[in-house]
Structures are given as structure tokens and as C-alpha cells.
PDB file of C-alpha atoms in Angstrom:
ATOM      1  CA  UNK G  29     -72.102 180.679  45.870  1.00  0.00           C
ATOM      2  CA  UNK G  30     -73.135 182.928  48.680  1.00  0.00           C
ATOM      3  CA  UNK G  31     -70.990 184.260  50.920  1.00  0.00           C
ATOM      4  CA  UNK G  32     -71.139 184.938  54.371  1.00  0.00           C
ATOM      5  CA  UNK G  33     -69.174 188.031  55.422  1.00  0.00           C
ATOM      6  CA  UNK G  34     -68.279 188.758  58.513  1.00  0.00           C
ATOM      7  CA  UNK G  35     -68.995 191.309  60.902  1.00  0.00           C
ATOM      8  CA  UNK G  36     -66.366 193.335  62.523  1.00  0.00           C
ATOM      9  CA  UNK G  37     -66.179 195.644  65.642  1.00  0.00           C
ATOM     10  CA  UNK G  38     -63.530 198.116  65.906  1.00  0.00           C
ATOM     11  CA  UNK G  39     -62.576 200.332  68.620  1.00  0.00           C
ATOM     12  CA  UNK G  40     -61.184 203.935  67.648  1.00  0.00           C
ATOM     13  CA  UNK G  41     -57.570 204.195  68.897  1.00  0.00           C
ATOM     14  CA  UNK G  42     -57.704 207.646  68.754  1.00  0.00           C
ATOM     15  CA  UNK G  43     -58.838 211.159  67.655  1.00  0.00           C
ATOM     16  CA  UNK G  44     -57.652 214.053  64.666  1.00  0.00           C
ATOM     17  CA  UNK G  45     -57.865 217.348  65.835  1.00  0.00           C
ATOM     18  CA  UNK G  46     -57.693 220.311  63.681  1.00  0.00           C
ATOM     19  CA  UNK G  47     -58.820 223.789  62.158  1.00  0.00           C
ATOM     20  CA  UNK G  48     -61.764 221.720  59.746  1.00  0.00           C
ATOM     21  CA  UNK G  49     -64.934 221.840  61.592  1.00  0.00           C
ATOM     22  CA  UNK G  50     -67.121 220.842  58.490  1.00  0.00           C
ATOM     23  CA  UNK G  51     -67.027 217.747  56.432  1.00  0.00           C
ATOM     24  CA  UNK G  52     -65.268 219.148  52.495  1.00  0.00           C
ATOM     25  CA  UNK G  53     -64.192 217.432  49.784  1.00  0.00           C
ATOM     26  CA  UNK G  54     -60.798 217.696  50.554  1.00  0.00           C
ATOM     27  CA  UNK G  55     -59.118 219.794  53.049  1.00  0.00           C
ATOM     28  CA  UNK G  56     -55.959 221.417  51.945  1.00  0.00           C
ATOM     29  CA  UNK G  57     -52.724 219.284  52.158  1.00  0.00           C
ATOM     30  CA  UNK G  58     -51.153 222.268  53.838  1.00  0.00           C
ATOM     31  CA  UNK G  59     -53.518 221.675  57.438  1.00  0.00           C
ATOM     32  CA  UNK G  60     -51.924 220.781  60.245  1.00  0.00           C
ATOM     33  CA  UNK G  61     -53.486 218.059  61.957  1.00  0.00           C
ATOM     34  CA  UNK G  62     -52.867 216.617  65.710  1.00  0.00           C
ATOM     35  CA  UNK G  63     -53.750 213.025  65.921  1.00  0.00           C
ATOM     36  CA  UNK G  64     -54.466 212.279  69.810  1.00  0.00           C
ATOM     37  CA  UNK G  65     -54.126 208.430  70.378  1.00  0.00           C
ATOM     38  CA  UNK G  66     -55.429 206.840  73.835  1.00  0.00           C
ATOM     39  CA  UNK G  67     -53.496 206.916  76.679  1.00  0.00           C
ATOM     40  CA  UNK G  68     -52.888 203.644  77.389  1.00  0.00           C
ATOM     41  CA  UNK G  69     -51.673 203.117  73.553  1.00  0.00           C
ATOM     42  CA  UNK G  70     -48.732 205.912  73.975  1.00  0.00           C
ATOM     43  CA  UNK G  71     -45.948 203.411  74.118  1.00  0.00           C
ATOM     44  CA  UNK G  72     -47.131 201.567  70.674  1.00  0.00           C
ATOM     45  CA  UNK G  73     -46.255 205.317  68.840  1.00  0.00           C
ATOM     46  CA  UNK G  74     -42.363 204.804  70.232  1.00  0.00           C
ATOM     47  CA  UNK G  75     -40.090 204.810  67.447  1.00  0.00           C
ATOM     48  CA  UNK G  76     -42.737 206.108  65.129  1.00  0.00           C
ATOM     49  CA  UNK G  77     -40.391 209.562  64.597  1.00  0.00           C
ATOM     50  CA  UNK G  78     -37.891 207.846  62.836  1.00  0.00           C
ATOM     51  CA  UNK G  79     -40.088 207.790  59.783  1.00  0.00           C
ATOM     52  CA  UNK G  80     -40.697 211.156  57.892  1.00  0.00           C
ATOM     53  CA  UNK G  81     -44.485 209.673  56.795  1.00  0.00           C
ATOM     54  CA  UNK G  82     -46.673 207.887  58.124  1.00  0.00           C
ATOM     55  CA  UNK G  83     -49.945 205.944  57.144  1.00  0.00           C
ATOM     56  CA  UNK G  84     -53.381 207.027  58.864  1.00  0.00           C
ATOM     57  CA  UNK G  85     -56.350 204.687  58.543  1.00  0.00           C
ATOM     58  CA  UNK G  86     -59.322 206.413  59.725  1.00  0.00           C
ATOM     59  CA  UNK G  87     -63.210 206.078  59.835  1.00  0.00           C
ATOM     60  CA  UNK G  88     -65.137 208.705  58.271  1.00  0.00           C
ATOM     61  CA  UNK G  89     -67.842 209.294  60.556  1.00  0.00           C
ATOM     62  CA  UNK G  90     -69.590 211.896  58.583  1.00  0.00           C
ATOM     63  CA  UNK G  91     -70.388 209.475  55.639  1.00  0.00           C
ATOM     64  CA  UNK G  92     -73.667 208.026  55.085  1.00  0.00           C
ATOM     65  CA  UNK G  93     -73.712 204.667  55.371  1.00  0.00           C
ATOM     66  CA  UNK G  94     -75.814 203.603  52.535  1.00  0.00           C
ATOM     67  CA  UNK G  95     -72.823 203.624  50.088  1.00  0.00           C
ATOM     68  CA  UNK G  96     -73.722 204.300  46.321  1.00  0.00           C
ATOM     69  CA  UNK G  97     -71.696 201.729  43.989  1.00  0.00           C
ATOM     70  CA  UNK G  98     -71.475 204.236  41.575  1.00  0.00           C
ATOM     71  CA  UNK G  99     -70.088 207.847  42.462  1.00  0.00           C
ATOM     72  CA  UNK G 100     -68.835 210.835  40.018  1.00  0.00           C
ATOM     73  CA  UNK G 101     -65.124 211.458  41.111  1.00  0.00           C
ATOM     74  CA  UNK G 102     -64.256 214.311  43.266  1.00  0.00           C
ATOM     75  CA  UNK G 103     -68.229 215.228  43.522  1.00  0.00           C
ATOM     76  CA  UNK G 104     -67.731 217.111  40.054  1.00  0.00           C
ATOM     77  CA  UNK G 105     -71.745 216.162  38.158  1.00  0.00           C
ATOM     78  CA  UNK G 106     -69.402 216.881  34.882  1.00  0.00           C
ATOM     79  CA  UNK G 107     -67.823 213.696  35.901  1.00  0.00           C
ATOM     80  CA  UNK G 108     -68.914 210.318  34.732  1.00  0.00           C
ATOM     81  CA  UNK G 109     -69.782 207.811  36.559  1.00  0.00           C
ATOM     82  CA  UNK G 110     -67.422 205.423  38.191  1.00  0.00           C
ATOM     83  CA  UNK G 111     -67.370 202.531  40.452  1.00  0.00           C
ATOM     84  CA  UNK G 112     -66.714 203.605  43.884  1.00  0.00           C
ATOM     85  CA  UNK G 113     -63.849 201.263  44.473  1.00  0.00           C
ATOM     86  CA  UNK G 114     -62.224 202.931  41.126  1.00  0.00           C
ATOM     87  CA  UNK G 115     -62.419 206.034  43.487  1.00  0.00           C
ATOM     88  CA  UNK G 116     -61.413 207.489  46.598  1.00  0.00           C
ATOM     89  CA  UNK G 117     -65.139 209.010  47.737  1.00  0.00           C
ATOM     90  CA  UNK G 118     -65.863 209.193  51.308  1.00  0.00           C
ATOM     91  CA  UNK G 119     -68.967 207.566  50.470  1.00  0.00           C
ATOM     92  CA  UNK G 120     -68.419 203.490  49.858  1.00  0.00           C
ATOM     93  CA  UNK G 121     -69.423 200.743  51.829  1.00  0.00           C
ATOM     94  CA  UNK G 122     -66.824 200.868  54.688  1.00  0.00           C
ATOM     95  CA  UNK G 123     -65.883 204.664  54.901  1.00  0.00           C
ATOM     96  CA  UNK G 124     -62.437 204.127  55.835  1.00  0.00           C
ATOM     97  CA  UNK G 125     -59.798 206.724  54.980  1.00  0.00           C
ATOM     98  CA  UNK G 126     -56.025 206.245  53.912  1.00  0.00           C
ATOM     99  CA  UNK G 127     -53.883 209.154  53.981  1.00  0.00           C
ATOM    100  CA  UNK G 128     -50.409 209.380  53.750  1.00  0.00           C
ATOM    101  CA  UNK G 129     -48.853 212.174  55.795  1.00  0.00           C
ATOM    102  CA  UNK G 130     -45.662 213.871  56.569  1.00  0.00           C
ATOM    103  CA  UNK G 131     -44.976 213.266  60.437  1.00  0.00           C
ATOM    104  CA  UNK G 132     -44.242 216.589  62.201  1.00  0.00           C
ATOM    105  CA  UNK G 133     -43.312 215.599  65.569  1.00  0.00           C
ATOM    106  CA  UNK G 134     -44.565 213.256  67.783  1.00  0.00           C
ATOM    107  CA  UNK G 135     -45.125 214.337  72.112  1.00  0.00           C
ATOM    108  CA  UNK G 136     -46.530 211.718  74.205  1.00  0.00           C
ATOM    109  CA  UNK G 137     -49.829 210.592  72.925  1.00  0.00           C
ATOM    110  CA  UNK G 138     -49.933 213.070  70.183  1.00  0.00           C
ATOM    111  CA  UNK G 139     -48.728 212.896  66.692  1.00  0.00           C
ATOM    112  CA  UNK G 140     -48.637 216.528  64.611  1.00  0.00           C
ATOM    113  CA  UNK G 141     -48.982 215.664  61.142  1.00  0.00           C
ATOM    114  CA  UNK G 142     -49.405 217.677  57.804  1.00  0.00           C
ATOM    115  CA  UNK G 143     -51.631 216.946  54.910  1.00  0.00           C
ATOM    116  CA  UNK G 144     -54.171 214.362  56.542  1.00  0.00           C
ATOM    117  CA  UNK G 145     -57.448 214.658  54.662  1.00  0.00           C
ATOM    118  CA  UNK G 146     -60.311 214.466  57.680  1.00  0.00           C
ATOM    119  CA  UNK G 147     -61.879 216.784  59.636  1.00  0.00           C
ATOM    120  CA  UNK G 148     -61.653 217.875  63.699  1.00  0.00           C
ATOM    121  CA  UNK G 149     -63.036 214.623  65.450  1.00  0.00           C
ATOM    122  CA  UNK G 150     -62.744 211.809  62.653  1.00  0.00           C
ATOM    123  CA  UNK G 151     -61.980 208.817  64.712  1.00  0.00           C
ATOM    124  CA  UNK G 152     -58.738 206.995  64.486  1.00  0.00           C
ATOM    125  CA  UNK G 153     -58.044 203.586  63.533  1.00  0.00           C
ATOM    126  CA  UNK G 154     -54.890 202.759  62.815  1.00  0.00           C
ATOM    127  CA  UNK G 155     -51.148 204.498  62.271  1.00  0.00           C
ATOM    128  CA  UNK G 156     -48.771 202.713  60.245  1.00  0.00           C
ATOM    129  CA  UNK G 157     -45.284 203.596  59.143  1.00  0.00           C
ATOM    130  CA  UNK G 158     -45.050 204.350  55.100  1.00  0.00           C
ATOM    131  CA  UNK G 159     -42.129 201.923  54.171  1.00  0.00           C
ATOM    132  CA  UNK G 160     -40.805 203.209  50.683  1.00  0.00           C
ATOM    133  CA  UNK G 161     -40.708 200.597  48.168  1.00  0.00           C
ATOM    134  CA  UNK G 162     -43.291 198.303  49.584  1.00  0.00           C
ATOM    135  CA  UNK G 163     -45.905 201.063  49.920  1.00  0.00           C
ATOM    136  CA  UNK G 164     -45.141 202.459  46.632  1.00  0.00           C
ATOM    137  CA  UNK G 165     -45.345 201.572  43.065  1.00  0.00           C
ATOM    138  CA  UNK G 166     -42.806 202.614  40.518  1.00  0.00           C
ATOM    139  CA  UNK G 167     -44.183 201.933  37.419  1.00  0.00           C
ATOM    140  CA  UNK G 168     -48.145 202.486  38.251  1.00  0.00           C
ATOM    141  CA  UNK G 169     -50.743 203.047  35.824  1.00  0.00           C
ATOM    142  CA  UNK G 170     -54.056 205.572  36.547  1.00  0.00           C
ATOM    143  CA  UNK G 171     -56.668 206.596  34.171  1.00  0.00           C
ATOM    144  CA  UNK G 172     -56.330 210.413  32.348  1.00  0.00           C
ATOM    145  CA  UNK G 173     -59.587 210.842  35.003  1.00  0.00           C
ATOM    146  CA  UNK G 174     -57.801 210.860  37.390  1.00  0.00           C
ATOM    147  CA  UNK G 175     -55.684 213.921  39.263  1.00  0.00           C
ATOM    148  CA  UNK G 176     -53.971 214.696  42.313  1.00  0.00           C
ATOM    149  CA  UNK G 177     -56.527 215.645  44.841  1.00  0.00           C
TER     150      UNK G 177
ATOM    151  CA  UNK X  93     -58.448 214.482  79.610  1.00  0.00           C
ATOM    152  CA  UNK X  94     -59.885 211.177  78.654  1.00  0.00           C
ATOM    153  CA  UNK X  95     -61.176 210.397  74.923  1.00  0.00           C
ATOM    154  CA  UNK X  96     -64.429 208.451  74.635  1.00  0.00           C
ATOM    155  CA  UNK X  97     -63.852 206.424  71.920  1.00  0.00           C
ATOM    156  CA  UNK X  98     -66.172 205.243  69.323  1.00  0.00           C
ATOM    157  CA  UNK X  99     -67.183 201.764  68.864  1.00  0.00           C
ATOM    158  CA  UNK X 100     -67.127 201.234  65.060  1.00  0.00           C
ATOM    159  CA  UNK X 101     -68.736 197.774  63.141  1.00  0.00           C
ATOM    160  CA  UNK X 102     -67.823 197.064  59.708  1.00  0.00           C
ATOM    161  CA  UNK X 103     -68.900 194.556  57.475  1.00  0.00           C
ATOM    162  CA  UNK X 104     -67.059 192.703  55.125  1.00  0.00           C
ATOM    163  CA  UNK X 105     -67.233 193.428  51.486  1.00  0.00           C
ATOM    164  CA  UNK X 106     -65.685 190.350  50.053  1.00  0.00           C
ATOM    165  CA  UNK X 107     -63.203 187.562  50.922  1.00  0.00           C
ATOM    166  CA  UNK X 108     -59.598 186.689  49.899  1.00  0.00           C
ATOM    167  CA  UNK X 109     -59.046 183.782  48.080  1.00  0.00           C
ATOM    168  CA  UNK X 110     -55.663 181.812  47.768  1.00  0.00           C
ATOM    169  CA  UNK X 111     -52.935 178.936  48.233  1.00  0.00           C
ATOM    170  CA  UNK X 112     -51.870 180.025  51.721  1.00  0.00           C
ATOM    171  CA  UNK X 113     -54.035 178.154  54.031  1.00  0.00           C
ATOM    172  CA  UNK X 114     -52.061 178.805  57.026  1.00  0.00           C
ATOM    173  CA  UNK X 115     -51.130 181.940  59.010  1.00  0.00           C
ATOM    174  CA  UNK X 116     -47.639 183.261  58.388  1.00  0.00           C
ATOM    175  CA  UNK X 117     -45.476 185.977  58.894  1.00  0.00           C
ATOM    176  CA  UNK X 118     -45.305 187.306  54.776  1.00  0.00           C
ATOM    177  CA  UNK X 119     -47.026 185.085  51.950  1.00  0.00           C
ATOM    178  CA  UNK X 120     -44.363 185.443  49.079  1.00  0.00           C
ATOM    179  CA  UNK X 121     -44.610 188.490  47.150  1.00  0.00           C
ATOM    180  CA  UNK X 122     -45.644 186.475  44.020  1.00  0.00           C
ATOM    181  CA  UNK X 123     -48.710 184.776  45.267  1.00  0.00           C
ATOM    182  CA  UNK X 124     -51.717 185.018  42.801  1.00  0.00           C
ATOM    183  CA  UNK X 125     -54.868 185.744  45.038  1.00  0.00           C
ATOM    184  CA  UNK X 126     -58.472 186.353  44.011  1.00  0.00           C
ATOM    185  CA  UNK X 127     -60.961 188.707  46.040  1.00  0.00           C
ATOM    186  CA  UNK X 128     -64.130 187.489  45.605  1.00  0.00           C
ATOM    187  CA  UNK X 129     -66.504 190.370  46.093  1.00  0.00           C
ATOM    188  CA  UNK X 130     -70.398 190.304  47.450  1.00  0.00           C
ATOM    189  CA  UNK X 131     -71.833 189.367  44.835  1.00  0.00           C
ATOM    190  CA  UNK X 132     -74.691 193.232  45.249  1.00  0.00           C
ATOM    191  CA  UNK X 133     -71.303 195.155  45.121  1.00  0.00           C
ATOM    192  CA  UNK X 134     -70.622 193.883  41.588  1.00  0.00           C
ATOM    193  CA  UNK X 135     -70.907 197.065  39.862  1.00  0.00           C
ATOM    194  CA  UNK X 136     -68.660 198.927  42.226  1.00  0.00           C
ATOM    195  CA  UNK X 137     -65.642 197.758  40.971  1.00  0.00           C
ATOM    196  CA  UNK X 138     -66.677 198.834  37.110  1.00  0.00           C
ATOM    197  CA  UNK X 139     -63.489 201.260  36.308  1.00  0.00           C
ATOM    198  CA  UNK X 140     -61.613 199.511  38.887  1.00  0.00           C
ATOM    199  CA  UNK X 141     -59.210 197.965  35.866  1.00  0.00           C
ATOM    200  CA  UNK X 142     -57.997 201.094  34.595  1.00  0.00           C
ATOM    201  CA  UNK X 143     -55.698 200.912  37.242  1.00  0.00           C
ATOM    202  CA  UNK X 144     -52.082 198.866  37.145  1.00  0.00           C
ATOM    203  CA  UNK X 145     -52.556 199.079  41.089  1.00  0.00           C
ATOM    204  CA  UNK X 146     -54.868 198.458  43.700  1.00  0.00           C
ATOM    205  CA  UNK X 147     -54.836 198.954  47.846  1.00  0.00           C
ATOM    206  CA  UNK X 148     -56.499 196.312  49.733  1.00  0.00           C
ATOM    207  CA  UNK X 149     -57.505 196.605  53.104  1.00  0.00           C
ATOM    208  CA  UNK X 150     -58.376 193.594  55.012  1.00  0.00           C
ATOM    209  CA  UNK X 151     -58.871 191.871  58.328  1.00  0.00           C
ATOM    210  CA  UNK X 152     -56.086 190.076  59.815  1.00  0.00           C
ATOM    211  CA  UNK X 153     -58.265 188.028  61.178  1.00  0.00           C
ATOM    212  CA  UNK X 154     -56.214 185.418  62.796  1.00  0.00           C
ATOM    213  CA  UNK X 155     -54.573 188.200  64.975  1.00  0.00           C
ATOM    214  CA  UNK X 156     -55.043 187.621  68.392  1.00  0.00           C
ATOM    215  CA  UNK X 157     -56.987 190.671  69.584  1.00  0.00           C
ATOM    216  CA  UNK X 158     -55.143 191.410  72.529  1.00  0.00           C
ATOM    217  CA  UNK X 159     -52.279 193.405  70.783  1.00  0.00           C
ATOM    218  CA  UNK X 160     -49.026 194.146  72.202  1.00  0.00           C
ATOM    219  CA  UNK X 161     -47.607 197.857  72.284  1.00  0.00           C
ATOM    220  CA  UNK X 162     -44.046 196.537  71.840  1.00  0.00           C
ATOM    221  CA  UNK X 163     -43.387 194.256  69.046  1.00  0.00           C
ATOM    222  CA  UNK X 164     -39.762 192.763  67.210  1.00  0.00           C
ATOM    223  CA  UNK X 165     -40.030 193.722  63.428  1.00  0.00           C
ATOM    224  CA  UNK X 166     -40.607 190.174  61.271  1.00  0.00           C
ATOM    225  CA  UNK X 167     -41.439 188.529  65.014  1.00  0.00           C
ATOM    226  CA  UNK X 168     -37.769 188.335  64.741  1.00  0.00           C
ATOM    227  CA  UNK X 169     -36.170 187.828  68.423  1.00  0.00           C
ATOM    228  CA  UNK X 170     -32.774 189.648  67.499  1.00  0.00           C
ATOM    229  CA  UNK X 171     -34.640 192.544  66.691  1.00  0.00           C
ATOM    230  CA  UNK X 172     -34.882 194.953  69.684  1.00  0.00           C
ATOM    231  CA  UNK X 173     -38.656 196.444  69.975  1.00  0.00           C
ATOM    232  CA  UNK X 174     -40.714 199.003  68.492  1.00  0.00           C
ATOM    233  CA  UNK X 175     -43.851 200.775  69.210  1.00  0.00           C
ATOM    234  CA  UNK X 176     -46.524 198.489  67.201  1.00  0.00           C
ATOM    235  CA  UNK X 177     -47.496 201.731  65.426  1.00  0.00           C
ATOM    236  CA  UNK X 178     -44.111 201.970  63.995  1.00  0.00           C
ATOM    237  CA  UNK X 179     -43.881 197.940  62.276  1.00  0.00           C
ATOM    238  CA  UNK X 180     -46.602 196.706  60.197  1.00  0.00           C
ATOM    239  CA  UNK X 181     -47.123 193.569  63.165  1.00  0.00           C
ATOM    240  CA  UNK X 182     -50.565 192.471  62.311  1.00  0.00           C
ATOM    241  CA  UNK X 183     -50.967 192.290  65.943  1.00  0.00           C
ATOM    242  CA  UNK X 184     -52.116 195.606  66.325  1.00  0.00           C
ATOM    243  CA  UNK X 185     -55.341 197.533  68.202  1.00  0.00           C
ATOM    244  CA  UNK X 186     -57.091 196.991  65.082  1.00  0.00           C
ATOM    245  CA  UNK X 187     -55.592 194.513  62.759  1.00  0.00           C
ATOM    246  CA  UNK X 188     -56.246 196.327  59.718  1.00  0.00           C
ATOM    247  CA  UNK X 189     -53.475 195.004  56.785  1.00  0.00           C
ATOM    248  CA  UNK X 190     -52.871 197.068  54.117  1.00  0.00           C
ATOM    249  CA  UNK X 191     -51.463 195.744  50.370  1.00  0.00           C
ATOM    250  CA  UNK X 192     -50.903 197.830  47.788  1.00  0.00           C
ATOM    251  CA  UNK X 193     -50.836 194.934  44.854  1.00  0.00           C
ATOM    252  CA  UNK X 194     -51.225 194.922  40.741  1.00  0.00           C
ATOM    253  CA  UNK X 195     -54.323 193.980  39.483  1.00  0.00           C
ATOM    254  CA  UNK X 196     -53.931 191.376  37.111  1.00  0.00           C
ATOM    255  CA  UNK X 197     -57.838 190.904  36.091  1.00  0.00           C
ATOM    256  CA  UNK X 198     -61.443 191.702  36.929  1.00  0.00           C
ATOM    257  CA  UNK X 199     -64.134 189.652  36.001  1.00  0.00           C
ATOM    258  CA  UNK X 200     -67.490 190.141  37.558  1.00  0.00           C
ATOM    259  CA  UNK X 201     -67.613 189.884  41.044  1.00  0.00           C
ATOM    260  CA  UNK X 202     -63.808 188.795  41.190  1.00  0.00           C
ATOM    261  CA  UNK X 203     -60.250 190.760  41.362  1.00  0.00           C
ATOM    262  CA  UNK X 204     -57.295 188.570  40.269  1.00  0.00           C
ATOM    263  CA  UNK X 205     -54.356 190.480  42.527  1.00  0.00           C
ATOM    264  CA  UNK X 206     -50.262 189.269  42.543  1.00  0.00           C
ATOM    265  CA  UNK X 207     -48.283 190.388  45.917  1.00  0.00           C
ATOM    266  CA  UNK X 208     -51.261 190.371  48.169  1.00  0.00           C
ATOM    267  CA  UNK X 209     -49.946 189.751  51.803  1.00  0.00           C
ATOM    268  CA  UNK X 210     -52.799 187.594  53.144  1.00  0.00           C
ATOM    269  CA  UNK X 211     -53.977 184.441  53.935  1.00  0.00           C
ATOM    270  CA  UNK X 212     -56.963 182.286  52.232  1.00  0.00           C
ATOM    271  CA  UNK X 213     -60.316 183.497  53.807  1.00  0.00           C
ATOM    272  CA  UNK X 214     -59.339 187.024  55.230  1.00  0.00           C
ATOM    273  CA  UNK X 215     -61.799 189.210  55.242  1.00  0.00           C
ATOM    274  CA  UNK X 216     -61.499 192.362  52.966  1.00  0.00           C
ATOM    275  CA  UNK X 217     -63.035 195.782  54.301  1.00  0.00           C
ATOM    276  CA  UNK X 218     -62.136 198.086  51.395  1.00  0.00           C
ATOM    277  CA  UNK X 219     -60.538 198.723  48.054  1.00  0.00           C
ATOM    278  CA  UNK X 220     -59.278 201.750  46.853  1.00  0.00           C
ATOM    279  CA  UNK X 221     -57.117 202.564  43.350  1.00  0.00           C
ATOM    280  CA  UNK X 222     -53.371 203.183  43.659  1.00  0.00           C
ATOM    281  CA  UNK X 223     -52.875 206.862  42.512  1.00  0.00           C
ATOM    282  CA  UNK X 224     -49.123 207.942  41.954  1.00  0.00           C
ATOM    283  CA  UNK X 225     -48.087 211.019  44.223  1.00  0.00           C
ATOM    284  CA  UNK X 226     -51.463 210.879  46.232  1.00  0.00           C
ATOM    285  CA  UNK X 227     -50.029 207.932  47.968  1.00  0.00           C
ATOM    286  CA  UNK X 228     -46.498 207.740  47.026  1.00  0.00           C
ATOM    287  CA  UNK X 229     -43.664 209.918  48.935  1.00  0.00           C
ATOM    288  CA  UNK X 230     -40.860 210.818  46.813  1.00  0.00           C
ATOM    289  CA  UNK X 231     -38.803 211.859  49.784  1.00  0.00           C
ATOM    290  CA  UNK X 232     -39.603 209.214  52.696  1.00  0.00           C
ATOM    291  CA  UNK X 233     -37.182 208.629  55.276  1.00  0.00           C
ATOM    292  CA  UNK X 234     -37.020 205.064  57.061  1.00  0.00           C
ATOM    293  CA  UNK X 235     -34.960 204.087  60.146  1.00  0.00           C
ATOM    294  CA  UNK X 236     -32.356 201.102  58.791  1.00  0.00           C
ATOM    295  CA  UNK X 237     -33.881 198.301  60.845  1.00  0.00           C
ATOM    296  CA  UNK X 238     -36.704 198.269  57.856  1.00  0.00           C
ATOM    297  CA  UNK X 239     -36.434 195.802  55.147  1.00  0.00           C
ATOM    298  CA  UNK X 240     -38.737 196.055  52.411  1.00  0.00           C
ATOM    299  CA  UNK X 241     -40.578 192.499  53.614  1.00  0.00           C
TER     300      UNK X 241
END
């Protein structure tokens, strides 16, 4: 059976700002990022400070967009081969981003944030409160391939 | 200063498969779901099964795309409202759901999933592997008016 899969249009909600310039691997968890949302979408980040982390969805612009399927985890060529769903490359066939960051402080239309992996000018596309319990796993399972970062 | 926003178009890498026909607030947390992948992105889930856990993001696509900034938590009217940023409403900017669920099976083209919190049809934009203290928070702080579900 062939499916049809949809299309989809987004619209960036907002902006990260920060010291990284250059697309890397991974910037370090320690950079402070500022994520600017739109103006008119200031009142949809109320009550977002009353969580300590929150979830950033975000596109990464820099990535080509003819995905491999197959990738070598964290760029290393001493790595095998792996599906690129079994990883987290920049590189697969919607380059979206999930990072889950410790919330700073929130001003306005701006949300200071620490350990969000993109660089200055990755666009937005969605914040989402990390909810303990149904965002994490207690008993999960990863291959000895993989490692933090 | 005003942000010009990029326009971003996805396309859909495979579609959920399940019992719930109709659009509701939270499919039960046992519901058995299959994601039936494109059928040329076969090989990008290889590896995908050493992992207990999996993070599905999807298109809510029954979300009315004219989202509200204020929303009650659970579309419950008692509850007083919150930014949308700060609930997991699927009536958001971008109605982007996110379930972390345990893989139960791959086979080919197809993921077997339990817990997945959409509806027969949606279409899925990415898949990622759960990895334990990348996106788990030992420490997280929620406000009281979340319920897990």
C-alpha cells in the first residue's frame, strides 16, 4: 500500500539567540540561550515560569535537506552505522530539534534558557512545558552506543 | 524590533495507525498503535529497537489552526487559564504533539508503540530514541495544577 503523506507548512514562532554563530555538533549544555518568541504570541508564554524546564522544538535550518537514512552517531567515522531515527543527528528527514532545557527566567517575549543545543538564529517552533513523569521514563533501555551528548 | 519569521514545510514521514477514530482530549495510555513508515525510509529505523523508548512527533492534525494564547488545562472549564506554551493544548501555533512511548516491535516499515497519545491517521514528522538524562530531568519542578494526563 502506498501512502500519501501529507504536506505541512509551519510558521516559526520565534527565534534562539546566543554566543554560537556556527553550526557544531553540540554546543555546550552550559550556553545560555535567549529564545525571542513573536510579539503577538507573548501572552501564550504566561505561566510558563512555574516550570523549572521546559521543552523546545526547533527547526534546524542549517541541515541539508537530503537526509541520509543511515548516519554514524555523534559524526564519530569510528562509529557504525545506524539508522537515523536510532539517532539524534541534525541530519534526518524533518530536521526538527528537541531539547530539554532548564528555564532561567522568562521577560516579556523572551525566555533565557540554559543548555539548548542550536545555534544564534535557529528558528523556533514550539515551547512546551516538561511534565515529570509523563515526559520521562523510569525504567528506559538505550544501547552501550549510546552516551550523554 | 520585529522578527521575520520563516515559513517552514515539512513532509510527513509516516502515518499513525490505531483504534481511536475520533478526536479526543487523551487516547488511554494503553492504546497499542502502529506507525507505518514510507515505505523509502525503511532502513532508517534499523537500530531503532535497541531502544525500550521512543519520542514521536506528530501532527495534530485535527487542531484548528487558529490557536488560542489562553487555554484551560484538559479543556477543563474549572481550570483557570494558562499561556498555551505552558499546557500541552494541541491547539497551539504549531500543533506539534510530542509522545514519548515504549516500543513494543519493529518490523519493516512498521513501529508497534503502547501509550501513544494520537488519533488514527495523524501524521508523524519525526522519531527520535528516548535517551535517559539527555531528556529526562531529575530535578523538574511543576506548578500543582499539572496532572500527569
Amino acid at each position: 500500500m502506498k501512502e500519501a503523506l501529507p504536506e505541512i507548512n509551519l510558521k516559526a514562532i520565534g527565534t534562539v539567540r546566543n554566543e554560537i554563530k556556527d553550526p557544531v555538533w553540540r554546543p555546550s549544555e552550559d550556553v545560555v540561550s535567549e529564545i525571542v518568541v513573536d510579539s503577538s504570541l507573548t501572552e501564550a508564554l504566561d505561566n510558563l515560569d512555574e516550570f523549572s524546564h521546559i521543552i523546545v522544538l526547533y527547526w534546524v535550518h542549517k541541515s541539508p535537506r537530503r537526509a541520509p537514512v543511515k548516519v554514524r552517531p555523534r559524526g564519530n567515522p569510528e562509529n557504525a552505522l545506524k539508522g537515523v531515527f536510532a539517532t539524534r543527528s541534525p541530519d534526518r528527514p524533518n530536521p526538527i530539534g528537541k531539547s530539554t532545557v532548564r528555564l532561567l527566567e522568562r521577560r516579556g517575549n523572551a525566555l533565557k534558557v540554559r543548555g539548548l543545543d542550536a545555534i544564534d538564529g535557529t528558528p523556533v517552533l514550539d515551547i512546551k512545558p516538561y511534565m515529570p513523569g509523563y515526559d520521562s521514563v523510569d525504567d528506559a533501555r538505550a544501547p552501550s552506543w549510546v552516551v550523554k551528548r
